[in-house]
XYZ file of C-alpha atoms in Angstrom:
730
model
C -6.990 69.687 -21.627
C -9.938 68.406 -23.583
C -13.238 68.888 -21.812
C -16.483 67.097 -22.508
C -19.955 67.989 -21.367
C -21.802 64.693 -20.851
C -24.991 65.185 -22.840
C -27.543 62.985 -21.144
C -31.009 62.645 -22.578
C -33.947 60.398 -21.834
C -32.267 58.502 -19.002
C -34.433 56.826 -16.409
C -33.310 55.927 -12.939
C -34.492 52.691 -11.363
C -37.224 54.794 -9.805
C -38.248 56.184 -13.192
C -37.038 59.721 -12.369
C -35.285 61.295 -15.383
C -31.740 62.600 -15.108
C -31.041 65.978 -16.708
C -27.827 66.800 -18.565
C -27.039 69.590 -16.123
C -26.778 67.118 -13.252
C -23.998 65.156 -14.983
C -20.367 66.153 -14.324
C -17.930 67.417 -16.926
C -15.391 64.848 -18.139
C -11.768 65.953 -18.093
C -9.729 63.636 -20.282
C -6.265 63.045 -18.841
C -3.356 64.892 -20.388
C -1.560 62.531 -22.778
C 1.912 63.413 -24.027
C 2.316 63.691 -27.789
C 5.780 62.945 -29.151
C 7.003 64.240 -32.539
C 7.471 60.766 -34.014
C 7.009 60.706 -37.777
C 8.173 57.885 -40.043
C 8.213 57.902 -43.817
C 6.774 54.655 -45.118
C 6.557 54.104 -48.860
C 6.669 57.846 -49.453
C 4.029 58.742 -46.852
C 4.721 60.496 -43.555
C 3.102 58.528 -40.718
C 2.784 60.265 -37.353
C 2.788 58.109 -34.230
C 2.673 60.560 -31.301
C 1.517 57.967 -28.765
C 4.095 55.257 -29.418
C 5.287 55.576 -25.839
C 1.959 53.996 -24.795
C 3.139 50.713 -26.303
C 5.235 50.234 -23.161
C 4.368 47.358 -20.827
C 2.200 48.580 -17.933
C 4.205 46.412 -15.537
C 7.558 47.969 -16.472
C 6.794 51.496 -17.669
C 5.776 53.835 -14.804
C 4.485 56.594 -17.084
C 2.227 54.126 -18.916
C 0.977 52.774 -15.589
C 0.238 56.337 -14.468
C -1.706 57.020 -17.679
C -3.717 53.820 -17.161
C -4.570 54.817 -13.604
C -5.732 58.282 -14.669
C -7.808 56.990 -17.568
C -9.458 54.332 -15.415
C -10.317 56.942 -12.799
C -12.060 59.129 -15.390
C -13.933 56.181 -16.874
C -15.094 54.834 -13.528
C -16.205 58.290 -12.414
C -18.299 58.571 -15.574
C -19.761 55.073 -15.345
C -20.724 55.728 -11.731
C -23.118 58.412 -12.960
C -25.112 55.858 -14.970
C -28.010 54.771 -12.790
C -28.696 51.637 -14.833
C -25.200 50.276 -14.139
C -26.219 48.761 -10.798
C -29.454 47.370 -12.226
C -27.620 45.636 -15.048
C -24.996 44.208 -12.675
C -27.702 42.798 -10.435
C -29.599 41.219 -13.316
C -26.524 39.782 -15.058
C -25.531 38.193 -11.753
C -28.981 36.630 -11.415
C -28.883 35.331 -14.982
C -25.447 33.798 -14.421
C -26.526 32.045 -11.245
C -27.354 28.664 -12.747
C -25.577 25.314 -12.669
C -23.633 24.677 -15.881
C -21.577 21.754 -17.069
C -18.880 21.089 -19.621
C -18.881 18.119 -21.989
C -17.898 14.856 -20.266
C -14.726 13.049 -21.343
C -14.573 9.303 -20.735
C -11.322 7.547 -19.789
C -10.803 4.209 -18.077
C -14.483 3.869 -17.225
C -14.586 7.277 -15.536
C -16.284 10.463 -16.702
C -14.474 13.785 -16.283
C -16.320 17.091 -16.618
C -16.376 20.684 -15.408
C -19.152 22.236 -13.356
C -19.861 25.733 -12.109
C -22.515 25.943 -9.408
C -23.508 29.364 -10.712
C -21.462 32.288 -9.462
C -18.143 30.591 -8.841
C -15.335 32.593 -10.419
C -13.956 29.447 -12.066
C -15.517 26.103 -12.967
C -14.424 23.072 -10.956
C -13.369 19.709 -12.411
C -15.156 16.534 -11.269
C -14.875 12.813 -11.984
C -17.496 10.040 -11.766
C -16.715 6.329 -11.778
C -19.641 5.500 -14.043
C -22.559 7.573 -15.273
C -24.652 7.399 -12.113
C -21.865 7.358 -9.527
C -21.380 10.149 -7.038
C -19.146 12.909 -8.455
C -15.795 13.584 -6.823
C -14.078 16.963 -6.927
C -10.633 16.763 -8.534
C -9.639 20.389 -9.093
C -10.945 23.634 -7.645
C -9.312 26.629 -9.369
C -11.223 28.979 -7.058
C -8.633 28.210 -4.394
C -5.673 29.084 -6.624
C -5.827 32.893 -6.331
C -7.530 35.323 -3.991
C -8.891 37.380 -6.902
C -10.152 34.340 -8.839
C -7.995 35.254 -11.844
C -6.060 31.973 -12.026
C -7.997 29.565 -14.226
C -8.105 25.943 -15.256
C -7.563 26.027 -19.001
C -7.302 22.801 -21.027
C -7.264 19.342 -19.439
C -7.025 15.748 -20.572
C -7.110 12.422 -18.718
C -4.682 9.693 -19.693
C -6.171 6.834 -21.702
C -6.670 4.587 -18.668
C -7.809 7.516 -16.541
C -4.944 7.197 -14.048
C -3.683 10.748 -14.497
C -5.054 14.140 -15.420
C -2.903 16.566 -17.399
C -4.067 20.171 -17.147
C -2.923 23.685 -17.976
C -3.110 26.683 -15.659
C -3.737 30.227 -16.914
C -2.856 33.148 -14.668
C -4.238 36.657 -15.054
C -5.606 36.007 -18.527
C -2.186 35.528 -20.127
C -1.675 33.165 -23.076
C 1.230 31.518 -21.239
C 0.333 28.213 -19.599
C 1.805 26.081 -16.816
C 1.234 22.341 -17.282
C 0.662 20.110 -14.261
C -0.411 16.520 -13.565
C -2.794 15.038 -11.005
C -3.022 11.469 -9.732
C -6.730 10.783 -10.282
C -7.036 8.016 -7.692
C -5.540 9.976 -4.806
C -6.387 13.465 -6.025
C -2.825 14.513 -5.245
C -0.723 16.581 -7.658
C 2.518 15.154 -9.002
C 5.715 17.183 -8.840
C 5.717 17.668 -12.621
C 5.552 21.261 -13.817
C 6.131 22.560 -17.348
C 6.497 26.269 -18.141
C 6.469 28.477 -21.252
C 3.794 26.434 -22.968
C 1.582 28.480 -25.282
C -0.852 27.546 -28.084
C -0.299 23.929 -27.102
C -2.188 20.698 -27.383
C -2.191 18.046 -24.640
C -1.368 14.569 -25.940
C -0.742 11.558 -23.715
C 1.747 8.881 -24.754
C 0.390 5.891 -22.867
C 0.545 6.515 -19.128
C 4.237 7.422 -19.153
C 4.180 11.040 -20.259
C 2.812 13.573 -22.712
C 3.601 15.687 -25.772
C 3.228 19.454 -25.594
C 4.328 22.626 -27.439
C 6.385 25.449 -25.988
C 8.521 28.422 -26.891
C 11.996 29.259 -25.548
C 11.854 31.124 -22.249
C 11.465 34.840 -23.082
C 14.082 37.408 -22.184
C 13.667 39.266 -18.919
C 10.785 41.752 -19.172
C 9.622 40.478 -22.590
C 7.141 37.794 -21.523
C 4.053 39.858 -22.348
C 5.239 41.720 -25.441
C 8.064 39.803 -27.125
C 7.444 38.052 -30.442
C 6.818 34.303 -30.301
C 9.234 32.284 -32.457
C 10.740 28.791 -32.428
C 7.825 26.798 -31.086
C 8.726 23.116 -30.711
C 7.108 19.880 -29.549
C 8.583 18.113 -26.509
C 7.929 14.879 -24.622
C 7.714 15.113 -20.851
C 8.125 11.875 -18.912
C 6.228 11.790 -15.625
C 8.406 12.270 -12.578
C 11.231 14.078 -14.375
C 12.182 17.794 -14.398
C 11.390 19.904 -17.428
C 15.036 20.328 -18.407
C 15.112 16.589 -19.186
C 12.215 16.787 -21.650
C 12.961 15.240 -25.048
C 12.783 17.366 -28.188
C 10.304 15.643 -30.502
C 9.884 18.018 -33.424
C 11.243 21.453 -34.332
C 12.086 23.450 -37.451
C 15.019 25.694 -36.492
C 15.474 26.557 -40.167
C 11.906 27.956 -40.086
C 11.520 29.647 -36.659
C 8.187 31.133 -37.735
C 6.521 27.703 -37.933
C 4.260 26.559 -35.109
C 3.644 22.914 -34.172
C 0.942 21.064 -32.216
C 0.905 17.352 -31.328
C -1.966 14.828 -31.227
C -1.965 11.115 -30.405
C -4.574 8.716 -31.763
C -6.932 7.141 -29.237
C -5.277 3.724 -29.505
C -1.892 5.309 -28.807
C -0.306 4.034 -32.020
C 0.438 7.252 -33.922
C 1.482 10.782 -33.007
C 0.606 13.510 -35.478
C 2.449 16.828 -35.613
C 0.394 19.547 -37.299
C 2.416 22.585 -38.374
C 1.237 26.049 -39.335
C 2.852 29.278 -40.476
C 0.263 31.831 -39.387
C -3.421 31.890 -38.559
C -4.602 30.565 -41.903
C -5.860 26.986 -41.881
C -2.973 25.774 -44.059
C -1.061 22.890 -42.550
C 1.675 20.362 -42.940
C 1.410 17.050 -41.067
C 4.111 14.683 -39.851
C 3.411 11.207 -38.486
C 5.398 9.370 -35.795
C 4.817 5.639 -35.268
C 4.964 5.274 -31.504
C 5.168 1.487 -31.747
C 8.682 1.882 -33.194
C 9.840 4.614 -30.831
C 12.461 2.471 -29.093
C 14.004 1.658 -32.462
C 13.492 4.896 -34.400
C 13.166 7.505 -31.659
C 10.905 10.417 -32.543
C 11.220 9.834 -36.278
C 8.709 12.053 -38.081
C 7.579 11.061 -41.579
C 5.837 13.657 -43.808
C 2.165 12.932 -44.381
C 0.955 16.272 -45.787
C 3.294 18.916 -47.224
C 2.977 22.343 -48.798
C 0.950 24.527 -46.388
C -1.899 24.730 -48.875
C -4.941 23.248 -47.115
C -6.613 22.638 -43.764
C -6.199 19.191 -42.189
C -8.150 18.310 -39.024
C -7.427 14.957 -37.423
C -10.590 12.945 -36.802
C -9.133 9.708 -35.433
C -6.795 6.834 -36.067
C -7.047 3.069 -35.717
C -3.785 1.223 -36.039
C -2.101 2.836 -39.045
C -5.327 4.093 -40.624
C -6.189 7.789 -40.285
C -9.271 9.898 -40.960
C -9.144 13.660 -41.596
C -11.551 16.498 -42.343
C -9.968 18.693 -45.020
C -10.674 21.428 -47.551
C -8.157 19.919 -49.964
C -10.070 19.989 -53.276
C -13.201 20.794 -51.263
C -13.906 24.419 -50.348
C -16.573 23.355 -47.835
C -14.620 20.377 -46.482
C -14.940 16.610 -46.869
C -13.890 13.484 -44.977
C -10.920 11.461 -46.243
C -8.907 8.496 -44.972
C -5.526 6.893 -45.582
C -4.043 3.470 -44.814
C -0.343 3.871 -44.071
C 0.205 0.094 -44.458
C -1.032 0.069 -48.035
C 1.521 -0.659 -50.753
C 1.036 2.883 -52.031
C -0.689 4.899 -49.279
C -3.143 7.405 -50.764
C -6.025 9.523 -49.536
C -9.471 8.136 -50.312
C -12.748 10.005 -50.006
C -15.168 8.774 -47.334
C -17.758 11.591 -47.363
C -17.836 14.031 -50.276
C -18.117 17.815 -50.059
C -21.668 19.135 -49.666
C -23.382 22.494 -49.707
C -23.134 22.605 -45.913
C -19.798 23.124 -44.159
C -18.333 20.009 -42.534
C -16.974 21.521 -39.314
C -15.690 18.408 -37.577
C -16.120 14.665 -37.341
C -15.591 11.917 -34.788
C -15.448 8.156 -34.700
C -17.457 6.856 -31.786
C -18.235 3.181 -31.394
C -18.251 1.912 -34.980
C -19.881 4.988 -36.479
C -18.964 8.391 -37.850
C -20.529 11.451 -36.245
C -20.379 14.460 -38.572
C -21.054 18.017 -37.400
C -22.266 20.297 -40.210
C -23.017 24.025 -40.377
C -25.680 25.558 -42.604
C -26.048 29.341 -42.628
C -24.064 29.484 -39.348
C -26.362 27.025 -37.520
C -25.530 23.406 -36.646
C -26.869 20.003 -37.502
C -25.344 16.552 -37.118
C -25.428 13.220 -38.932
C -24.415 9.688 -37.993
C -22.955 7.472 -40.733
C -21.301 4.099 -41.033
C -17.483 4.079 -41.111
C -17.535 3.693 -44.889
C -19.637 6.854 -45.214
C -22.866 5.080 -46.122
C -26.171 6.598 -45.106
C -27.142 6.812 -41.466
C -29.466 9.095 -39.548
C -29.794 12.818 -38.878
C -29.698 14.030 -35.300
C -32.635 16.313 -34.558
C -31.696 19.549 -32.789
C -34.000 22.060 -31.109
C -34.201 24.932 -33.569
C -31.541 27.464 -34.559
C -28.458 26.886 -32.457
C -24.970 25.481 -32.101
C -24.155 21.841 -31.455
C -20.698 20.816 -30.274
C -18.968 17.762 -28.919
C -19.723 14.356 -30.469
C -16.421 13.032 -29.152
C -15.564 9.541 -28.022
C -13.458 6.505 -28.779
C -13.826 3.655 -31.237
C -15.843 1.020 -29.402
C -17.672 3.458 -27.115
C -21.446 2.909 -26.872
C -22.196 6.600 -26.441
C -21.282 10.158 -27.260
C -22.045 13.499 -25.616
C -22.906 16.797 -27.208
C -23.942 20.285 -26.146
C -26.638 22.444 -27.716
C -27.105 26.164 -27.139
C -28.764 29.169 -28.721
C -29.197 32.861 -28.038
C -32.177 32.241 -25.767
C -30.996 29.089 -23.974
C -27.780 28.129 -22.171
C -25.948 24.970 -23.161
C -27.577 21.674 -22.284
C -25.512 18.466 -22.356
C -26.991 15.356 -23.959
C -25.931 11.711 -24.033
C -26.715 9.729 -27.165
C -26.848 5.923 -27.216
C -25.220 5.067 -30.529
C -26.907 1.680 -30.855
C -30.447 3.026 -30.531
C -29.996 6.684 -31.418
C -31.878 7.632 -28.249
C -30.793 10.951 -26.773
C -31.251 11.829 -23.104
C -30.228 14.889 -21.081
C -27.011 14.562 -19.087
C -27.167 18.071 -17.610
C -29.726 20.818 -18.224
C -29.651 24.263 -16.618
C -32.512 25.611 -14.559
C -33.183 29.136 -15.792
C -34.674 32.175 -14.114
C -36.432 33.351 -17.258
C -38.656 31.923 -19.999
C -36.661 31.057 -23.167
C -39.915 30.859 -25.094
C -40.465 34.567 -24.541
C -37.666 35.340 -27.027
C -37.578 34.926 -30.777
C -34.445 33.937 -32.723
C -34.674 34.807 -36.411
C -32.227 34.467 -39.262
C -32.361 37.187 -41.851
C -30.321 37.990 -44.944
C -29.254 41.431 -46.143
C -27.441 42.705 -49.209
C -23.981 44.217 -48.839
C -22.506 47.043 -50.906
C -21.305 44.760 -53.730
C -24.515 42.725 -53.856
C -23.345 39.843 -51.640
C -26.058 38.153 -49.590
C -25.021 38.068 -45.919
C -26.806 36.262 -43.049
C -27.602 37.820 -39.689
C -29.295 36.536 -36.545
C -31.808 38.854 -34.853
C -32.982 38.193 -31.290
C -35.861 40.012 -29.565
C -38.590 39.344 -27.071
C -41.810 38.127 -28.643
C -43.546 41.266 -27.415
C -41.002 43.528 -29.119
C -41.197 41.528 -32.351
C -45.002 41.575 -32.272
C -45.157 45.326 -31.638
C -43.057 45.966 -34.778
C -41.587 49.096 -33.248
C -37.872 49.957 -33.520
C -35.926 49.597 -30.277
C -32.338 50.229 -29.150
C -30.274 47.521 -30.839
C -26.829 46.049 -30.205
C -25.096 44.710 -33.331
C -22.124 42.351 -32.946
C -19.577 41.248 -35.542
C -16.139 39.713 -36.098
C -15.395 38.905 -39.738
C -11.957 37.335 -39.869
C -9.525 34.458 -39.386
C -11.955 31.855 -40.759
C -13.878 32.104 -37.460
C -17.593 31.331 -37.613
C -19.973 33.181 -35.298
C -22.764 30.811 -34.330
C -25.692 31.079 -31.901
C -24.740 30.981 -28.234
C -26.043 32.117 -24.872
C -24.792 35.146 -22.956
C -26.212 36.314 -19.638
C -25.153 39.849 -20.512
C -27.032 39.782 -23.809
C -30.074 38.311 -22.090
C -30.076 41.223 -19.637
C -30.114 43.553 -22.646
C -33.025 41.668 -24.238
C -34.980 41.643 -20.965
C -34.580 45.405 -20.752
C -36.346 45.754 -24.101
C -33.420 45.929 -26.515
C -32.725 43.857 -29.615
C -29.532 41.952 -30.382
C -28.148 41.154 -33.829
C -25.147 39.056 -34.876
C -23.910 39.477 -38.447
C -21.997 36.643 -40.159
C -19.587 38.834 -42.093
C -17.195 37.805 -44.821
C -13.771 36.904 -43.526
C -15.311 34.269 -41.247
C -15.733 30.583 -41.950
C -19.520 30.407 -42.208
C -19.411 29.370 -45.887
C -15.972 27.859 -46.179
C -12.745 28.979 -47.799
C -14.292 31.342 -50.370
C -16.149 33.277 -47.647
C -12.937 33.680 -45.683
C -10.929 34.767 -48.732
C -13.543 37.408 -49.529
C -12.782 39.209 -46.254
C -9.013 38.990 -45.825
C -5.999 40.899 -47.120
C -6.899 43.256 -49.956
C -10.562 42.234 -49.520
C -10.820 43.443 -45.908
C -13.016 46.395 -46.852
C -15.753 43.877 -47.696
C -16.002 43.073 -43.980
C -16.551 46.714 -43.082
C -19.062 47.126 -45.917
C -20.961 44.066 -44.665
C -21.134 45.447 -41.120
C -22.278 48.864 -42.272
C -24.912 47.223 -44.502
C -26.089 45.164 -41.509
C -26.608 48.350 -39.512
C -28.437 50.048 -42.364
C -30.681 46.993 -42.759
C -31.610 46.978 -39.070
C -32.663 50.618 -39.252
C -34.446 50.288 -42.590
C -36.427 47.239 -41.454
C -37.588 49.026 -38.312
C -35.718 46.718 -35.942
C -33.271 49.334 -34.655
C -34.066 52.919 -33.757
C -32.425 55.309 -36.189
C -30.599 57.009 -33.336
C -30.394 53.855 -31.221
C -27.960 51.500 -32.973
C -24.861 50.369 -31.068
C -22.050 48.124 -32.299
C -19.715 45.797 -30.432
C -16.788 43.573 -31.322
C -13.710 42.048 -29.717
C -10.158 41.409 -30.934
C -10.457 41.378 -34.738
C -14.000 42.535 -34.006
C -12.550 45.488 -32.084
C -10.670 46.423 -35.240
C -13.980 46.098 -37.099
C -15.698 48.528 -34.714
C -12.855 51.055 -34.919
C -12.776 50.937 -38.722
C -16.522 51.316 -39.329
C -16.832 54.127 -36.783
C -14.223 56.048 -38.773
C -16.044 55.307 -42.025
C -19.657 55.838 -40.925
C -19.781 57.667 -37.575
C -23.270 58.960 -38.433
C -24.783 55.466 -38.446
C -24.084 54.553 -34.841
C -25.137 55.995 -31.497
C -22.581 54.023 -29.492
C -19.636 51.713 -30.097
C -17.810 49.222 -27.856
C -14.376 48.166 -29.140
C -12.933 45.366 -27.018
C -9.254 44.267 -27.009
C -9.000 45.467 -30.597
C -6.168 45.484 -33.138
C -6.046 49.254 -33.706
C -2.601 50.026 -35.153
C -2.468 48.098 -38.405
C 1.037 49.331 -39.237
C 2.741 47.827 -36.153
C 0.558 44.863 -35.124
C 3.168 42.330 -36.279
C 5.799 43.565 -33.794
C 4.284 42.132 -30.622
C 3.654 38.614 -29.206
C 1.395 36.621 -31.560
C 0.841 39.534 -33.931
C 3.243 38.135 -36.474
C 0.791 35.280 -37.165
C -1.915 37.698 -38.281
C -0.221 38.654 -41.542
C -2.173 35.749 -43.048
C -5.385 37.717 -42.616
C -4.161 41.300 -42.689
C -1.072 41.295 -44.885
C 2.480 42.514 -44.219
C 2.866 46.160 -43.140
C 6.393 46.224 -44.605
C 5.174 45.367 -48.123
C 3.900 48.344 -50.076
C 0.765 46.770 -51.559
C -0.332 45.509 -48.143
C 0.692 48.785 -46.478
C -1.652 50.738 -48.770
C -4.589 48.532 -47.783
C -3.776 48.614 -44.061
C -3.159 52.354 -44.017
C -6.567 52.944 -45.600
C -8.543 51.390 -42.715
C -6.250 51.289 -39.662
C -8.468 52.635 -36.820
C -5.626 54.541 -35.130
C -4.527 56.261 -38.334
C -7.925 57.220 -39.747
C -9.525 59.240 -36.957
C -10.595 62.515 -38.522
C -11.677 65.529 -36.495
C -14.526 67.815 -37.423
C -17.158 65.054 -37.439
C -19.528 63.894 -34.713
C -18.567 60.431 -33.503
C -20.746 58.039 -31.521
C -20.115 57.455 -27.831
C -17.151 55.073 -27.681
C -16.096 52.719 -24.912
C -12.772 50.936 -25.464
C -11.973 47.950 -23.258
C -8.680 46.115 -22.757
C -6.626 44.484 -20.003
C -3.131 44.937 -18.638
C -2.183 41.260 -19.109
C -3.484 40.874 -22.652
C -0.510 39.301 -24.417
C -2.544 38.338 -27.483
C -3.496 41.848 -28.632
C -1.224 43.980 -26.477
C -3.098 46.814 -24.728
C -0.927 49.439 -26.427
C -3.298 49.147 -29.408
C -6.225 50.340 -27.313
C -4.137 52.900 -25.404
C -2.939 54.663 -28.557
C -6.349 54.527 -30.204
C -8.066 56.035 -27.156
C -5.480 58.795 -26.825
C -6.033 59.710 -30.468
C -9.820 59.709 -30.004
C -9.589 61.976 -26.983
C -7.259 64.396 -28.775
C -9.467 64.812 -31.866
C -12.486 67.100 -32.231
C -15.207 64.469 -32.563
C -18.242 66.075 -30.983
C -19.774 65.941 -27.535
C -20.104 62.217 -26.813
C -17.593 60.450 -24.542
C -14.556 58.491 -25.739
C -13.464 56.413 -22.765
C -11.307 53.394 -22.022
C -11.877 50.674 -19.442
C -8.646 48.837 -18.503
C -9.016 45.639 -16.482
C -6.252 44.480 -14.142
C -5.108 40.857 -13.885
C -7.041 39.966 -17.014
C -6.054 39.147 -20.565
C -7.683 38.706 -23.939
C -10.803 37.164 -22.450
C -10.328 33.518 -21.558
C -10.100 32.606 -17.888
C -11.827 35.799 -16.753
C -13.443 35.309 -13.325
C -17.217 35.541 -13.061
C -17.052 38.646 -10.859
C -14.981 40.531 -13.427
C -17.234 39.364 -16.268
C -20.325 40.663 -14.467
C -18.790 44.064 -13.780
C -17.569 44.437 -17.346
C -20.936 43.395 -18.759
C -22.784 45.880 -16.553
C -20.444 48.716 -17.543
C -20.890 47.988 -21.237
C -24.674 47.661 -21.113
C -25.083 50.795 -18.993
C -22.921 52.756 -21.436
C -24.754 51.439 -24.506
C -28.188 51.929 -22.919
C -27.301 55.519 -22.073
C -26.486 56.453 -25.655
C -29.100 54.388 -27.495
C -31.961 55.614 -25.317
C -32.810 52.262 -23.733
C -35.022 53.077 -20.760
C -35.000 50.484 -18.015
C -38.386 49.539 -16.592
C -39.127 49.391 -12.873
C -37.542 46.420 -11.132
C -39.565 43.217 -11.410
C -40.842 44.083 -14.886
C -39.492 43.570 -18.388
C -39.775 46.371 -20.931
C -41.140 45.574 -24.379
C -41.455 48.366 -26.910
C -42.944 50.871 -24.545
C -45.130 48.367 -22.672
C -44.468 46.548 -19.440
C -44.889 42.856 -18.760
C -44.587 41.141 -15.438
C -41.544 38.895 -15.711
C -40.456 35.805 -13.835
C -37.407 37.547 -12.415
C -36.399 36.367 -8.954
């Protein structure tokens, strides 16, 4: 039995009374069986003593027992942290504001989501006109007693008669598709199962296209590999077993397929992918000839070499955003009725990344990213000059959707210090007006958002956002700092609001977000520089970010914590193994921790695009060198580590986190805790109820504050670098 003395120093209770180490209980890590499993891979013996923890919690009693014992230890420890309750209370207050989703217009009606503040799930409303009284269409809060059944994607039919929506239960990636009669508010009998990674595409008002996998074998729904995805057409009022197969590639079961339909309903586009890389093939189906030709798919793009993002279609003309011959993307178009259809350039590649585009009214709305922050432009359909949309500082703009002929578009803008506001823009005049703005219980102007650049190990210049209160920034004193990163899968980390992060900032901490290589912040080259054999660059970037924060006096030398989820959880596990001395605390959430077996479960097989193939020697050598589970080395002092996962995570199966935690607890890594928090009826993150999100956020902040030395001020005040300011807390 491994025993740990919780070494507590500098903690303040809400009352300001310090807690001494002697008052904290010992931590007894649960006994975890070690099996003598050793495999020889490419001449190297690889031990895997905790493979039994890969078993599904729902079907493996000994794994369920281990989970229960680990959770009990973790909750007992977290209960000793006095700031846990304070953080939970403040996060709840910061979340208690009205927030809206982007409106979608169909048939003269506006559909949008709204959360009154602390509802576990957002509700879906409809308005017949901009100023009409809203009517509640869907209330997911009534779907499950624990609030863990969520409304996922949704889409009204073109005339607004029906609403197609997907239901997510317990955080799983599996979806159930259902349909609502908008006029009556009554659900139809239609129900489609085993949909996953699907689009929602209406074909007129008669039915819809969707993607699904074959029904999994008994007991394999949450761990079995996902193969043979296909596109089907479901006609309203018919059972699922009568759905028509639209597109499949049985000769290539590893291919995935997603369907779109142009706004005028003329063309269906099937976009195919092999893995997670943005490399696609596209097939086009002319729906006007469906009675004659059936679901005849004609190749439009072949080769799986480039990214193709549908913008819109009008008749048989299509617009796409692509990185074909443009590392930072450009806008192209094609006329399928031309004698020799060919792609023509509408907007050339620029220094900034073209993230997405839309055709609204008779104009193009282009959404660009520069150094991970957004700006937008409006151009004529031929790409000629238009106007730039002014945004409020460093932040993220999203939306800009609509239909050809629409007089308006909606967009959202958010940053680290302000929740998303929704704006309506009149395309004829360019005038922008708020559609929905949150009322906040704090002053956004009291916080400073900076963008800084640091130099990584190989000399690469990497951007990072730093957020602090103005008082902390003015004092120029180092404070406990939370550094977040991801670095993979062409995903760009951009500014966004989090109530949990705001609670950390209010308490006097700093927050930093590093835009590591492997992401999409600078296009294809930036992604390539952090994938496969180049993955170590991501870890070097993150380590360099931490060193910069300490060197520049932003983070306390003994007060730097790191956090990341999914691929970011892998990042945290890898850099802790490589530089345990740099960090005081680490939070690894739903991470990919066993890099030699990740491709054997659910969606893991897709990730070989970013990570490589464990069964190929060259890739194995790279993966073996940084795999968090396989590179824990005893005899060194590790930071305090909190691992988080969930029993229904079927994206990154929880066995990754289970095995990693067991290995941490077995090794001699010093006196700081290595704990795991395992959520029930939750998955990889999406659809998590508000109550669960608050509790998780409070646990994480209390843990990080404990080990970085963040001292909470008395209630009703906000701490800033050793001073106290009266805040506008409720």
